Every structure is written in C-alpha cells, then in structure tokens.
Amino acid sequence: MNLSAYSRYLESLESVPFSGRFMPYGWHQLPNALGIEWMAYGQMIDEFSREIANSINNLTNYTHNLKAWDKVLSDMMDDDQFDALHGAIDPLAVTSINLPHVIRSRVIFATTHLCHQANQSIAGASWVDDLKLDEEIYMQDAINRGKPWKTFKRLNSALERLYDRKYQTSTHDFRNSYNHRFSPKIGMGLTQIVSRSINPSTKQVIYAFRLLTPIRLDFLAELLTAQCERAYAVFGAFQDLVNEHTAAIKKA
C-alpha cells in the first residue's frame, strides 16, 4: 500500500462524522474496606469492567476506521484497492466482525462470575462456591447465577440482541466460517465455490456450485454501527447490575 493511499485515509478519518461513543472506566464504587470474602469480587470487577470497555471502545474505533477506508476505497483503481485491502483493511475488518461475539462472550463470563460472588450477600453462610471452571461457563450459567438480581433481566435482553441471528446471517456466519472453514472476502474476492448439503426430501447429498460475493465495506460499516449501539446497551445494563451488587455488598 502506497503512502498516498494512507495519507488519504488519515484525511478521511478526520472528515468522516464520528457516530459512536466510548465506554467509561473506573465507574464502579465498592467500599474502600472490604472483607476478605469480597476480595475476588473486587479484583474481578476491576479487570472485567476495564476489558469489556476496551473491547467495546475498540469496536467503536474500528468501525469509524472502516468508514474512513470505505470513503477512500471508492476512488481507487482495482490494483490500489487490492493493496489497501490486503495491507490494512482486511485485518481490521476481520477483527471488527468478530468483536460483537467477543464482547458478548466476555460479558457473559464476567456476569456469571460477579453474580456468583455477589450471591454471598443473599445466601450468607449457606453460599457454596460451586461455579464451573472458566472454560465451562456459558450463557445458561449467567442466567442461573443472575436470577436473584432484578437488573439481570435487562442485561440478558440486551445480550440477546448483540451478535444476534440477523447479524450472523448478514455476515454469512463469518466468525464460524473464518475459524473453521473459508469465510467471505472483504471488499474484493470470491469464495465457497462448492458447497455440500443434504436434500431434506430425498436425504441425498447435494453439491452446489456458486460464488459467494465479498462483503462490501460500506455494508459492513453499517452492520457494525448497529452492533456498537447494542454493545452500548449491554454495557449500560452491565453497569446497573454491578451497581445493584454494590448496594447489596455494602449492606452485607
């Protein structure tokens, strides 16, 4: 990729309207003096809140970057487009497409752990540390641990909208196909020429020959903008849940 293309990108970065917002840090307010039973919660919320904010803020920045690249790419010849896609856009786009799933998974993980620890304020001496190991935690575990908390319901609803089925379909299930098969290209290139399936009526194997067109950069930026808004809603609901935990911990 030549310097001229990158210079035009930097100019575009300044001119393209910024539509996102950034998630805050250091917002949770646990008591200064905590009993040893709350040490794990205190350390977890520091790390979890910071890393979740980092992930969402990265998605916001990357989405803006892709909008800037799209403005530049539309004026390039094919060879220059290929260079820009290969040298700068593709790595950025691949990371961005996967981030909604990353954010969702991290919030589920954090919510499960934090609710599990905060449940001590409800169960008292009868609380049992029986949570699964980290690599075994999924959404149902967050639901099970979050049931006692009023604010969990809104967080659960927000999580259902992030990385939802429509987004997965719109990206041709990019995350799974990129990691396990062959994903669509970004901006330029064709994939998935041959696909294999089973005819539901005859139960016979079918080979289909087609071309999966690339994901357009403007279309991807639009999808990611919507995912950003849903991630912001998740973060707000996560904050409410932690604030509810904090109020209970202060009383415990």
Coordinates of N, CA and C in Angstrom, one line a residue:
M1 N 0.8 -1.2 0.0 CA 0.0 0.0 0.0 C 0.9 1.2 0.0
N2 N 0.6 2.2 -0.9 CA 1.5 3.4 -1.0 C 1.1 4.4 0.0
L3 N 2.0 5.4 0.2 CA 1.8 6.4 1.2 C 0.7 7.3 0.9
S4 N 0.5 7.5 -0.4 CA -0.6 8.4 -0.8 C -2.0 7.9 -0.3
A5 N -2.2 6.6 -0.5 CA -3.4 6.0 0.0 C -3.6 6.1 1.5
Y6 N -2.5 5.9 2.2 CA -2.7 6.0 3.7 C -2.9 7.5 4.1
S7 N -2.3 8.4 3.4 CA -2.5 9.8 3.7 C -3.9 10.2 3.4
R8 N -4.5 9.7 2.4 CA -5.9 10.0 2.1 C -6.8 9.3 3.1
Y9 N -6.4 8.2 3.6 CA -7.2 7.6 4.7 C -7.1 8.4 6.0
L10 N -6.0 9.0 6.3 CA -5.9 9.8 7.5 C -6.8 11.1 7.4
E11 N -6.8 11.6 6.2 CA -7.6 12.8 5.9 C -9.1 12.4 6.0
S12 N -9.4 11.2 5.5 CA -10.8 10.7 5.6 C -11.2 10.5 7.1
L13 N -10.3 10.0 7.8 CA -10.5 9.7 9.2 C -11.0 11.0 10.0
E14 N -10.5 12.1 9.6 CA -10.8 13.4 10.2 C -12.2 13.9 9.7
S15 N -12.5 13.6 8.4 CA -13.7 14.2 7.8 C -14.9 13.4 8.0
V16 N -14.8 12.1 8.1 CA -16.0 11.2 8.3 C -16.6 11.5 9.7
P17 N -17.9 11.8 9.8 CA -18.5 12.0 11.1 C -18.4 10.8 12.0
F18 N -18.0 11.1 13.3 CA -17.9 10.1 14.3 C -19.2 9.9 15.0
S19 N -19.8 8.7 14.9 CA -21.1 8.5 15.4 C -21.2 7.7 16.7
G20 N -20.0 7.2 17.1 CA -20.0 6.3 18.3 C -19.8 7.1 19.6
R21 N -19.7 6.3 20.7 CA -19.3 6.9 22.0 C -18.5 5.9 22.7
F22 N -17.7 6.3 23.7 CA -16.8 5.5 24.4 C -17.3 5.1 25.8
M23 N -17.1 3.9 26.2 CA -17.5 3.4 27.5 C -16.5 3.8 28.6
P24 N -17.0 4.2 29.7 CA -16.1 4.8 30.8 C -15.3 3.7 31.6
Y25 N -14.4 4.2 32.3 CA -13.5 3.3 33.2 C -13.7 3.8 34.6
G26 N -13.4 2.9 35.6 CA -13.4 3.3 37.0 C -14.7 3.8 37.5
W27 N -15.8 3.3 37.0 CA -17.1 3.9 37.4 C -17.7 3.1 38.6
H28 N -17.3 1.9 38.9 CA -17.9 1.1 40.0 C -17.4 1.6 41.3
Q29 N -18.2 1.6 42.3 CA -17.9 2.2 43.6 C -18.1 1.2 44.8
L30 N -17.2 0.3 44.9 CA -17.2 -0.6 46.1 C -16.7 0.1 47.3
P31 N -17.0 -0.3 48.5 CA -16.5 0.3 49.7 C -15.0 0.2 49.7
N32 N -14.3 1.1 50.3 CA -12.8 1.1 50.4 C -12.3 -0.1 51.2
A33 N -13.0 -0.4 52.3 CA -12.7 -1.5 53.2 C -13.6 -2.7 52.9
L34 N -13.1 -3.8 52.3 CA -13.9 -4.9 52.0 C -13.4 -6.1 52.8
G35 N -14.4 -7.0 53.3 CA -14.0 -8.2 54.0 C -13.3 -9.1 53.0
I36 N -12.6 -10.1 53.5 CA -11.8 -11.0 52.6 C -12.8 -11.8 51.7
E37 N -14.0 -12.0 52.1 CA -14.9 -12.7 51.3 C -15.3 -12.0 50.0
W38 N -15.0 -10.7 49.9 CA -15.3 -9.9 48.7 C -14.1 -9.5 47.9
M39 N -12.9 -10.1 48.3 CA -11.7 -9.8 47.6 C -11.8 -10.2 46.1
A40 N -12.3 -11.4 45.9 CA -12.4 -11.9 44.5 C -13.3 -11.0 43.7
Y41 N -14.4 -10.6 44.2 CA -15.3 -9.7 43.5 C -14.6 -8.4 43.2
G42 N -13.9 -7.8 44.2 CA -13.3 -6.5 43.9 C -12.2 -6.6 42.9
Q43 N -11.4 -7.7 42.8 CA -10.4 -7.8 41.8 C -11.0 -8.1 40.4
M44 N -12.1 -8.9 40.4 CA -12.8 -9.2 39.2 C -13.4 -8.0 38.5
I45 N -14.1 -7.2 39.3 CA -14.8 -6.1 38.7 C -13.8 -5.1 38.1
D46 N -12.7 -4.9 38.7 CA -11.6 -4.0 38.2 C -11.2 -4.5 36.8
E47 N -10.9 -5.8 36.7 CA -10.4 -6.3 35.4 C -11.5 -6.4 34.4
F48 N -12.6 -7.0 34.8 CA -13.7 -7.3 33.8 C -14.3 -6.0 33.2
S49 N -14.5 -5.0 34.1 CA -15.1 -3.7 33.6 C -14.1 -3.0 32.6
R50 N -12.9 -3.1 32.9 CA -11.8 -2.5 32.1 C -11.8 -3.2 30.7
E51 N -11.7 -4.5 30.7 CA -11.5 -5.2 29.5 C -12.8 -5.2 28.6
I52 N -13.9 -5.2 29.2 CA -15.2 -5.1 28.4 C -15.3 -3.7 27.8
A53 N -14.9 -2.6 28.6 CA -14.9 -1.3 28.0 C -13.9 -1.2 26.8
N54 N -12.7 -1.8 27.0 CA -11.7 -1.8 26.0 C -12.2 -2.5 24.7
S55 N -12.9 -3.6 24.8 CA -13.4 -4.3 23.7 C -14.5 -3.5 22.9
I56 N -15.4 -2.9 23.7 CA -16.4 -2.0 23.0 C -15.8 -0.8 22.4
N57 N -14.9 -0.2 23.1 CA -14.2 1.0 22.5 C -13.4 0.7 21.3
N58 N -12.8 -0.5 21.3 CA -12.1 -0.9 20.1 C -13.1 -1.1 18.9
L59 N -14.3 -1.7 19.2 CA -15.3 -1.8 18.1 C -15.7 -0.5 17.6
T60 N -15.9 0.5 18.5 CA -16.3 1.8 18.1 C -15.2 2.5 17.2
N61 N -14.0 2.4 17.6 CA -12.8 2.9 16.8 C -12.7 2.2 15.5
Y62 N -12.7 0.9 15.5 CA -12.5 0.2 14.2 C -13.6 0.4 13.2
T63 N -14.9 0.6 13.7 CA -16.0 0.9 12.8 C -15.8 2.2 12.2
H64 N -15.3 3.2 12.9 CA -15.0 4.5 12.3 C -13.9 4.4 11.3
N65 N -12.9 3.6 11.6 CA -11.8 3.5 10.7 C -12.2 2.8 9.4
L66 N -13.1 1.9 9.5 CA -13.6 1.2 8.3 C -14.5 2.2 7.4
K67 N -15.2 3.1 8.1 CA -15.9 4.1 7.3 C -15.0 5.0 6.6
A68 N -13.9 5.3 7.2 CA -12.9 6.2 6.6 C -12.3 5.5 5.4
W69 N -11.9 4.2 5.6 CA -11.3 3.5 4.5 C -12.3 3.3 3.3
D70 N -13.6 3.1 3.6 CA -14.6 3.0 2.5 C -14.6 4.2 1.7
K71 N -14.5 5.4 2.3 CA -14.6 6.6 1.5 C -13.4 6.7 0.6
V72 N -12.2 6.3 1.0 CA -11.0 6.3 0.2 C -11.1 5.2 -0.9
L73 N -11.5 4.0 -0.5 CA -11.5 2.9 -1.4 C -12.4 3.1 -2.6
S74 N -13.4 3.8 -2.5 CA -14.4 4.0 -3.6 C -13.7 4.8 -4.8
D75 N -12.6 5.5 -4.5 CA -12.0 6.3 -5.6 C -10.7 5.6 -6.1
M76 N -10.4 4.4 -5.7 CA -9.2 3.7 -6.1 C -9.4 2.8 -7.3
M77 N -8.4 2.6 -8.1 CA -8.4 1.6 -9.1 C -8.3 0.2 -8.5
D78 N -8.6 -0.8 -9.2 CA -8.6 -2.2 -8.7 C -7.3 -2.6 -8.0
D79 N -6.2 -2.3 -8.6 CA -4.9 -2.7 -8.1 C -4.7 -2.0 -6.7
D80 N -5.0 -0.7 -6.7 CA -4.8 0.0 -5.5 C -5.7 -0.5 -4.4
Q81 N -6.9 -0.8 -4.8 CA -7.9 -1.3 -3.8 C -7.4 -2.6 -3.2
F82 N -6.9 -3.5 -4.0 CA -6.3 -4.8 -3.6 C -5.2 -4.5 -2.5
D83 N -4.3 -3.6 -2.8 CA -3.2 -3.3 -1.9 C -3.7 -2.8 -0.6
A84 N -4.7 -1.9 -0.6 CA -5.2 -1.4 0.6 C -6.0 -2.4 1.4
L85 N -6.7 -3.2 0.7 CA -7.5 -4.3 1.4 C -6.5 -5.3 2.1
H86 N -5.5 -5.7 1.3 CA -4.5 -6.7 1.8 C -3.7 -6.1 2.9
G87 N -3.3 -4.8 2.8 CA -2.3 -4.2 3.7 C -2.9 -3.6 4.9
A88 N -4.1 -3.2 4.9 CA -4.7 -2.5 6.1 C -6.1 -2.9 6.4
I89 N -7.0 -3.0 5.4 CA -8.4 -3.1 5.7 C -8.8 -4.5 6.2
D90 N -8.3 -5.5 5.5 CA -8.7 -6.9 5.8 C -8.4 -7.3 7.3
P91 N -7.3 -7.1 7.9 CA -7.0 -7.4 9.3 C -8.0 -6.6 10.2
L92 N -8.2 -5.3 9.9 CA -9.1 -4.5 10.7 C -10.6 -5.0 10.6
A93 N -11.0 -5.4 9.4 CA -12.4 -5.9 9.2 C -12.6 -7.2 9.9
V94 N -11.6 -8.1 9.7 CA -11.8 -9.4 10.4 C -11.9 -9.3 11.9
T95 N -11.1 -8.5 12.5 CA -11.2 -8.3 13.9 C -12.5 -7.7 14.3
S96 N -13.0 -6.7 13.5 CA -14.2 -6.0 13.8 C -15.4 -6.9 13.7
I97 N -15.5 -7.7 12.7 CA -16.6 -8.6 12.5 C -16.7 -9.6 13.7
N98 N -15.6 -10.0 14.2 CA -15.6 -10.9 15.4 C -15.9 -10.3 16.7
L99 N -15.7 -9.0 16.8 CA -15.8 -8.3 18.1 C -17.2 -8.4 18.8
P100 N -18.3 -8.3 18.1 CA -19.6 -8.4 18.8 C -19.7 -9.8 19.5
H101 N -19.2 -10.8 18.9 CA -19.2 -12.1 19.6 C -18.3 -12.1 20.8
V102 N -17.1 -11.5 20.6 CA -16.1 -11.4 21.7 C -16.7 -10.7 22.9
I103 N -17.3 -9.5 22.6 CA -17.9 -8.7 23.7 C -19.0 -9.4 24.4
R104 N -19.9 -10.1 23.6 CA -21.0 -10.8 24.2 C -20.4 -11.9 25.2
S105 N -19.5 -12.7 24.7 CA -18.9 -13.8 25.5 C -18.2 -13.3 26.7
R106 N -17.5 -12.1 26.6 CA -16.8 -11.6 27.8 C -17.8 -11.1 28.8
V107 N -18.9 -10.5 28.4 CA -19.9 -10.0 29.3 C -20.6 -11.2 30.0
I108 N -20.9 -12.2 29.3 CA -21.5 -13.5 29.9 C -20.5 -14.0 30.9
F109 N -19.2 -14.1 30.6 CA -18.3 -14.7 31.5 C -18.2 -13.8 32.8
A110 N -18.1 -12.5 32.6 CA -18.0 -11.6 33.7 C -19.2 -11.6 34.6
T111 N -20.4 -11.6 34.0 CA -21.7 -11.6 34.7 C -21.8 -12.8 35.5
T112 N -21.4 -14.0 35.0 CA -21.5 -15.2 35.7 C -20.7 -15.2 37.0
H113 N -19.4 -14.8 36.8 CA -18.5 -14.7 38.0 C -19.0 -13.7 39.0
L114 N -19.4 -12.5 38.6 CA -19.7 -11.5 39.5 C -21.0 -11.8 40.2
C115 N -22.0 -12.3 39.5 CA -23.3 -12.7 40.2 C -23.0 -13.8 41.2
H116 N -22.2 -14.8 40.8 CA -21.8 -15.9 41.7 C -21.2 -15.3 43.0
Q117 N -20.3 -14.4 42.9 CA -19.7 -13.8 44.1 C -20.7 -13.0 44.9
A118 N -21.4 -12.2 44.2 CA -22.4 -11.3 44.8 C -23.5 -12.0 45.5
N119 N -23.8 -13.3 45.1 CA -24.8 -14.1 45.7 C -24.5 -14.4 47.2
Q120 N -23.3 -14.2 47.6 CA -22.9 -14.3 49.0 C -23.7 -13.3 49.9
S121 N -24.0 -12.2 49.3 CA -24.8 -11.2 50.1 C -26.2 -11.6 50.3
I122 N -26.7 -12.6 49.5 CA -28.1 -13.1 49.7 C -28.1 -14.4 50.5
A123 N -27.2 -15.3 50.1 CA -27.2 -16.6 50.8 C -26.5 -16.6 52.1
G124 N -25.6 -15.7 52.3 CA -24.8 -15.7 53.6 C -24.0 -16.9 53.8
A125 N -24.1 -17.5 55.0 CA -23.2 -18.6 55.4 C -23.6 -19.9 54.6
S126 N -24.8 -19.9 53.9 CA -25.1 -21.1 53.1 C -24.6 -21.1 51.7
W127 N -23.9 -20.0 51.3 CA -23.4 -19.8 50.0 C -22.3 -20.9 49.7
V128 N -22.4 -21.5 48.6 CA -21.5 -22.6 48.2 C -20.7 -22.2 46.9
D129 N -19.4 -22.3 47.0 CA -18.6 -21.9 45.8 C -18.5 -23.1 44.8
D130 N -19.6 -23.3 44.1 CA -19.8 -24.4 43.2 C -19.8 -24.0 41.7
L131 N -19.3 -22.9 41.4 CA -19.3 -22.4 40.0 C -18.4 -23.3 39.1
K132 N -18.8 -23.5 37.9 CA -18.0 -24.3 37.0 C -16.6 -23.6 36.7
L133 N -15.7 -24.4 36.2 CA -14.4 -23.8 35.8 C -14.6 -22.8 34.6
D134 N -13.6 -21.9 34.5 CA -13.8 -20.8 33.5 C -14.1 -21.3 32.1
E135 N -13.4 -22.3 31.6 CA -13.6 -22.8 30.2 C -15.0 -23.5 30.0
E136 N -15.7 -23.7 31.1 CA -17.0 -24.4 31.0 C -18.2 -23.4 31.2
I137 N -17.9 -22.1 31.3 CA -19.0 -21.1 31.5 C -19.7 -20.7 30.2
Y138 N -21.0 -20.8 30.2 CA -21.8 -20.3 29.1 C -23.0 -19.5 29.5
M139 N -23.8 -19.1 28.6 CA -25.0 -18.2 28.9 C -25.9 -18.8 30.0
Q140 N -26.2 -20.1 29.9 CA -27.1 -20.6 30.9 C -26.5 -20.5 32.4
D141 N -25.2 -20.5 32.5 CA -24.6 -20.3 33.8 C -24.8 -18.8 34.3
A142 N -24.7 -17.9 33.3 CA -25.0 -16.5 33.7 C -26.5 -16.3 34.1
I143 N -27.4 -17.0 33.4 CA -28.8 -17.0 33.8 C -29.0 -17.6 35.2
N144 N -28.4 -18.7 35.4 CA -28.6 -19.4 36.7 C -28.1 -18.5 37.9
R145 N -27.0 -17.9 37.7 CA -26.4 -17.0 38.8 C -27.0 -15.7 38.9
G146 N -27.6 -15.2 37.7 CA -28.2 -13.9 37.7 C -29.6 -13.8 38.2
K147 N -30.3 -14.9 38.3 CA -31.7 -14.9 38.7 C -32.1 -14.0 39.9
P148 N -31.3 -14.0 41.0 CA -31.7 -13.2 42.1 C -31.6 -11.7 41.9
W149 N -31.1 -11.2 40.8 CA -30.9 -9.8 40.7 C -31.9 -9.2 39.7
K150 N -32.5 -8.1 40.1 CA -33.6 -7.5 39.3 C -33.0 -7.0 38.0
T151 N -31.8 -6.4 38.0 CA -31.3 -5.8 36.8 C -30.7 -6.8 35.8
F152 N -30.6 -8.1 36.2 CA -30.1 -9.1 35.2 C -31.0 -9.3 34.0
K153 N -32.3 -9.1 34.2 CA -33.2 -9.4 33.1 C -33.0 -8.4 31.9
R154 N -32.7 -7.2 32.3 CA -32.4 -6.2 31.2 C -31.1 -6.5 30.5
L155 N -30.1 -6.9 31.3 CA -28.8 -7.3 30.7 C -29.0 -8.5 29.8
N156 N -29.8 -9.5 30.2 CA -30.0 -10.7 29.4 C -30.6 -10.3 28.1
S157 N -31.6 -9.4 28.1 CA -32.3 -9.0 26.9 C -31.4 -8.3 26.0
A158 N -30.5 -7.4 26.5 CA -29.5 -6.7 25.7 C -28.5 -7.7 25.1
L159 N -28.1 -8.7 25.8 CA -27.2 -9.7 25.3 C -27.8 -10.5 24.1
E160 N -29.1 -10.7 24.2 CA -29.7 -11.4 23.1 C -29.7 -10.7 21.8
R161 N -29.6 -9.4 21.9 CA -29.6 -8.5 20.7 C -28.2 -8.3 20.1
L162 N -27.2 -8.5 20.9 CA -25.8 -8.4 20.4 C -25.4 -9.7 19.7
Y163 N -24.8 -9.6 18.6 CA -24.4 -10.7 17.8 C -25.6 -11.7 17.6
D164 N -26.7 -11.1 17.2 CA -27.9 -11.9 17.0 C -27.9 -12.6 15.7
R165 N -29.0 -13.4 15.5 CA -29.0 -14.2 14.3 C -29.0 -13.4 13.0
K166 N -29.6 -12.3 13.0 CA -29.6 -11.4 11.8 C -28.2 -11.0 11.4
Y167 N -27.5 -10.6 12.4 CA -26.1 -10.2 12.2 C -25.3 -11.3 11.6
Q168 N -25.4 -12.5 12.2 CA -24.7 -13.7 11.7 C -25.1 -14.0 10.3
T169 N -26.3 -13.9 10.0 CA -26.8 -14.2 8.6 C -26.2 -13.2 7.6
S170 N -26.3 -11.9 8.0 CA -25.8 -10.8 7.2 C -24.3 -10.9 6.8
T171 N -23.5 -11.5 7.8 CA -22.1 -11.7 7.5 C -21.8 -13.1 7.0
H172 N -22.8 -13.8 6.6 CA -22.6 -15.2 6.2 C -21.9 -16.1 7.2
D173 N -22.3 -15.9 8.5 CA -21.7 -16.6 9.6 C -20.2 -16.5 9.6
F174 N -19.7 -15.3 9.4 CA -18.3 -15.0 9.2 C -17.4 -15.6 10.3
R175 N -17.8 -15.4 11.5 CA -16.9 -15.9 12.6 C -16.7 -17.4 12.6
N176 N -17.7 -18.1 12.4 CA -17.6 -19.6 12.3 C -16.8 -20.0 11.0
S177 N -17.2 -19.5 9.9 CA -16.6 -19.9 8.7 C -15.1 -19.4 8.6
Y178 N -14.8 -18.3 9.2 CA -13.4 -17.8 9.2 C -12.5 -18.8 10.1
N179 N -13.1 -19.2 11.2 CA -12.3 -20.0 12.1 C -12.3 -21.5 11.8
H180 N -13.3 -22.0 11.1 CA -13.4 -23.4 10.9 C -13.5 -23.8 9.4
R181 N -13.8 -22.9 8.5 CA -13.9 -23.2 7.1 C -13.2 -22.2 6.2
F182 N -14.0 -21.6 5.3 CA -13.4 -20.5 4.5 C -14.5 -19.4 4.4
S183 N -14.1 -18.2 4.9 CA -15.1 -17.1 5.1 C -15.2 -16.3 3.8
P184 N -16.3 -15.5 3.7 CA -16.3 -14.5 2.6 C -15.2 -13.5 2.7
K185 N -14.8 -13.0 1.5 CA -13.8 -12.0 1.5 C -14.4 -10.6 1.8
I186 N -13.5 -9.7 2.2 CA -13.9 -8.3 2.5 C -13.6 -7.4 1.3
G187 N -14.6 -6.8 0.7 CA -14.4 -5.8 -0.4 C -14.1 -6.4 -1.8
M188 N -13.3 -7.5 -1.9 CA -12.9 -8.0 -3.2 C -12.5 -9.5 -3.0
G189 N -13.0 -10.3 -4.0 CA -12.7 -11.7 -4.0 C -13.9 -12.6 -3.8
L190 N -13.8 -13.8 -4.3 CA -14.9 -14.8 -4.3 C -14.5 -16.0 -3.5
T191 N -15.4 -16.6 -2.8 CA -15.2 -17.9 -2.0 C -16.3 -18.8 -2.1
Q192 N -16.2 -20.0 -1.5 CA -17.2 -21.0 -1.3 C -17.8 -21.4 -2.7
I193 N -17.0 -21.8 -3.6 CA -17.4 -22.1 -5.0 C -18.3 -23.4 -4.9
V194 N -17.8 -24.4 -4.1 CA -18.5 -25.6 -3.9 C -19.0 -25.8 -2.5
S195 N -20.3 -26.1 -2.3 CA -20.9 -26.4 -1.0 C -21.6 -27.7 -1.0
R196 N -21.6 -28.4 0.1 CA -22.1 -29.8 0.2 C -23.2 -29.8 1.2
S197 N -24.4 -30.3 0.9 CA -25.5 -30.4 1.8 C -26.3 -31.6 1.6
I198 N -27.4 -31.8 2.4 CA -28.3 -33.0 2.3 C -29.7 -32.5 1.8
N199 N -30.2 -33.0 0.8 CA -31.6 -32.7 0.4 C -32.6 -33.2 1.4
P200 N -33.3 -32.3 2.1 CA -34.2 -32.7 3.1 C -35.3 -33.7 2.7
S201 N -35.7 -33.7 1.4 CA -36.7 -34.6 0.9 C -36.2 -36.0 0.6
T202 N -35.1 -36.0 -0.2 CA -34.6 -37.3 -0.7 C -33.5 -37.8 0.2
K203 N -33.0 -37.0 1.1 CA -31.8 -37.4 2.0 C -30.6 -37.7 1.3
Q204 N -30.5 -37.2 0.0 CA -29.3 -37.4 -0.8 C -28.4 -36.2 -0.7
V205 N -27.1 -36.5 -0.9 CA -26.1 -35.5 -0.9 C -26.2 -34.6 -2.1
I206 N -26.1 -33.3 -1.9 CA -26.2 -32.3 -3.0 C -24.9 -31.5 -3.0
Y207 N -24.3 -31.3 -4.2 CA -23.2 -30.4 -4.3 C -23.7 -29.2 -5.1
A208 N -23.6 -28.0 -4.5 CA -24.0 -26.8 -5.2 C -22.7 -26.0 -5.6
F209 N -22.8 -25.5 -6.8 CA -21.7 -24.7 -7.4 C -22.2 -23.2 -7.5
R210 N -21.5 -22.4 -6.7 CA -21.9 -21.0 -6.7 C -20.7 -20.1 -6.3
L211 N -20.9 -18.8 -6.3 CA -19.8 -17.9 -5.9 C -20.4 -17.0 -4.8
L212 N -19.7 -17.0 -3.6 CA -20.1 -16.1 -2.5 C -19.4 -14.8 -2.7
T213 N -20.2 -13.8 -3.0 CA -19.6 -12.5 -3.2 C -19.0 -11.9 -2.0
P214 N -18.1 -10.9 -2.1 CA -17.4 -10.3 -0.9 C -18.4 -9.4 -0.1
I215 N -18.1 -9.2 1.2 CA -18.9 -8.3 2.0 C -18.4 -6.9 1.7
R216 N -19.3 -6.0 1.2 CA -18.9 -4.6 0.9 C -18.6 -3.9 2.2
L217 N -17.6 -3.0 2.0 CA -17.1 -2.3 3.2 C -18.2 -1.3 3.8
D218 N -18.9 -0.7 2.9 CA -20.0 0.2 3.4 C -21.1 -0.6 4.1
F219 N -21.4 -1.7 3.6 CA -22.4 -2.6 4.3 C -21.9 -3.1 5.6
L220 N -20.6 -3.5 5.7 CA -20.1 -3.9 6.9 C -20.1 -2.8 8.0
A221 N -19.7 -1.6 7.6 CA -19.6 -0.5 8.5 C -21.0 -0.2 9.1
E222 N -22.0 -0.4 8.2 CA -23.4 -0.2 8.7 C -23.8 -1.2 9.7
L223 N -23.5 -2.5 9.4 CA -23.8 -3.5 10.4 C -23.1 -3.3 11.7
L224 N -21.8 -2.9 11.7 CA -21.0 -2.7 12.9 C -21.5 -1.5 13.7
T225 N -22.0 -0.5 13.0 CA -22.6 0.7 13.7 C -23.7 0.2 14.5
A226 N -24.6 -0.6 14.0 CA -25.7 -1.1 14.7 C -25.3 -2.0 15.9
Q227 N -24.2 -2.8 15.7 CA -23.7 -3.6 16.8 C -23.1 -2.8 17.9
C228 N -22.5 -1.7 17.5 CA -21.9 -0.8 18.5 C -23.1 -0.3 19.5
E229 N -24.2 0.1 18.9 CA -25.3 0.6 19.7 C -25.8 -0.4 20.6
R230 N -25.8 -1.7 20.2 CA -26.3 -2.8 21.0 C -25.3 -3.1 22.1
A231 N -24.0 -2.9 21.8 CA -22.9 -3.1 22.8 C -23.0 -2.1 23.9
Y232 N -23.4 -0.8 23.5 CA -23.5 0.2 24.5 C -24.7 -0.1 25.4
A233 N -25.7 -0.6 24.9 CA -26.9 -1.0 25.7 C -26.5 -2.1 26.7
V234 N -25.7 -3.1 26.2 CA -25.2 -4.2 27.1 C -24.4 -3.6 28.2
F235 N -23.5 -2.7 27.9 CA -22.6 -2.1 28.9 C -23.4 -1.3 30.0
G236 N -24.4 -0.6 29.5 CA -25.2 0.2 30.5 C -26.0 -0.8 31.4
A237 N -26.5 -1.9 30.9 CA -27.2 -2.9 31.7 C -26.2 -3.6 32.6
F238 N -25.0 -3.8 32.2 CA -23.9 -4.4 33.0 C -23.6 -3.5 34.2
Q239 N -23.5 -2.2 33.9 CA -23.3 -1.2 35.0 C -24.4 -1.3 36.0
D240 N -25.6 -1.3 35.6 CA -26.7 -1.4 36.5 C -26.7 -2.6 37.4
L241 N -26.3 -3.7 36.8 CA -26.2 -5.0 37.6 C -25.1 -4.8 38.6
V242 N -23.9 -4.3 38.2 CA -22.8 -4.1 39.2 C -23.2 -3.2 40.3
N243 N -23.9 -2.1 39.9 CA -24.4 -1.2 41.0 C -25.4 -1.8 41.9
E244 N -26.2 -2.7 41.4 CA -27.1 -3.5 42.3 C -26.3 -4.4 43.2
H245 N -25.3 -5.0 42.7 CA -24.4 -5.9 43.5 C -23.7 -5.0 44.6
T246 N -23.2 -3.9 44.2 CA -22.5 -3.0 45.1 C -23.4 -2.6 46.3
A247 N -24.6 -2.2 46.0 CA -25.6 -1.8 47.1 C -25.8 -3.0 48.1
A248 N -25.9 -4.2 47.5 CA -26.1 -5.4 48.4 C -24.8 -5.7 49.2
I249 N -23.7 -5.6 48.6 CA -22.4 -5.8 49.3 C -22.2 -4.8 50.4
K250 N -22.6 -3.6 50.2 CA -22.4 -2.6 51.3 C -23.3 -2.9 52.5
K251 N -24.4 -3.6 52.2 CA -25.4 -3.9 53.3 C -25.0 -5.2 54.0
A252 N -24.2 -6.1 53.3 CA -23.9 -7.4 53.8 C -23.0 -7.3 55.1

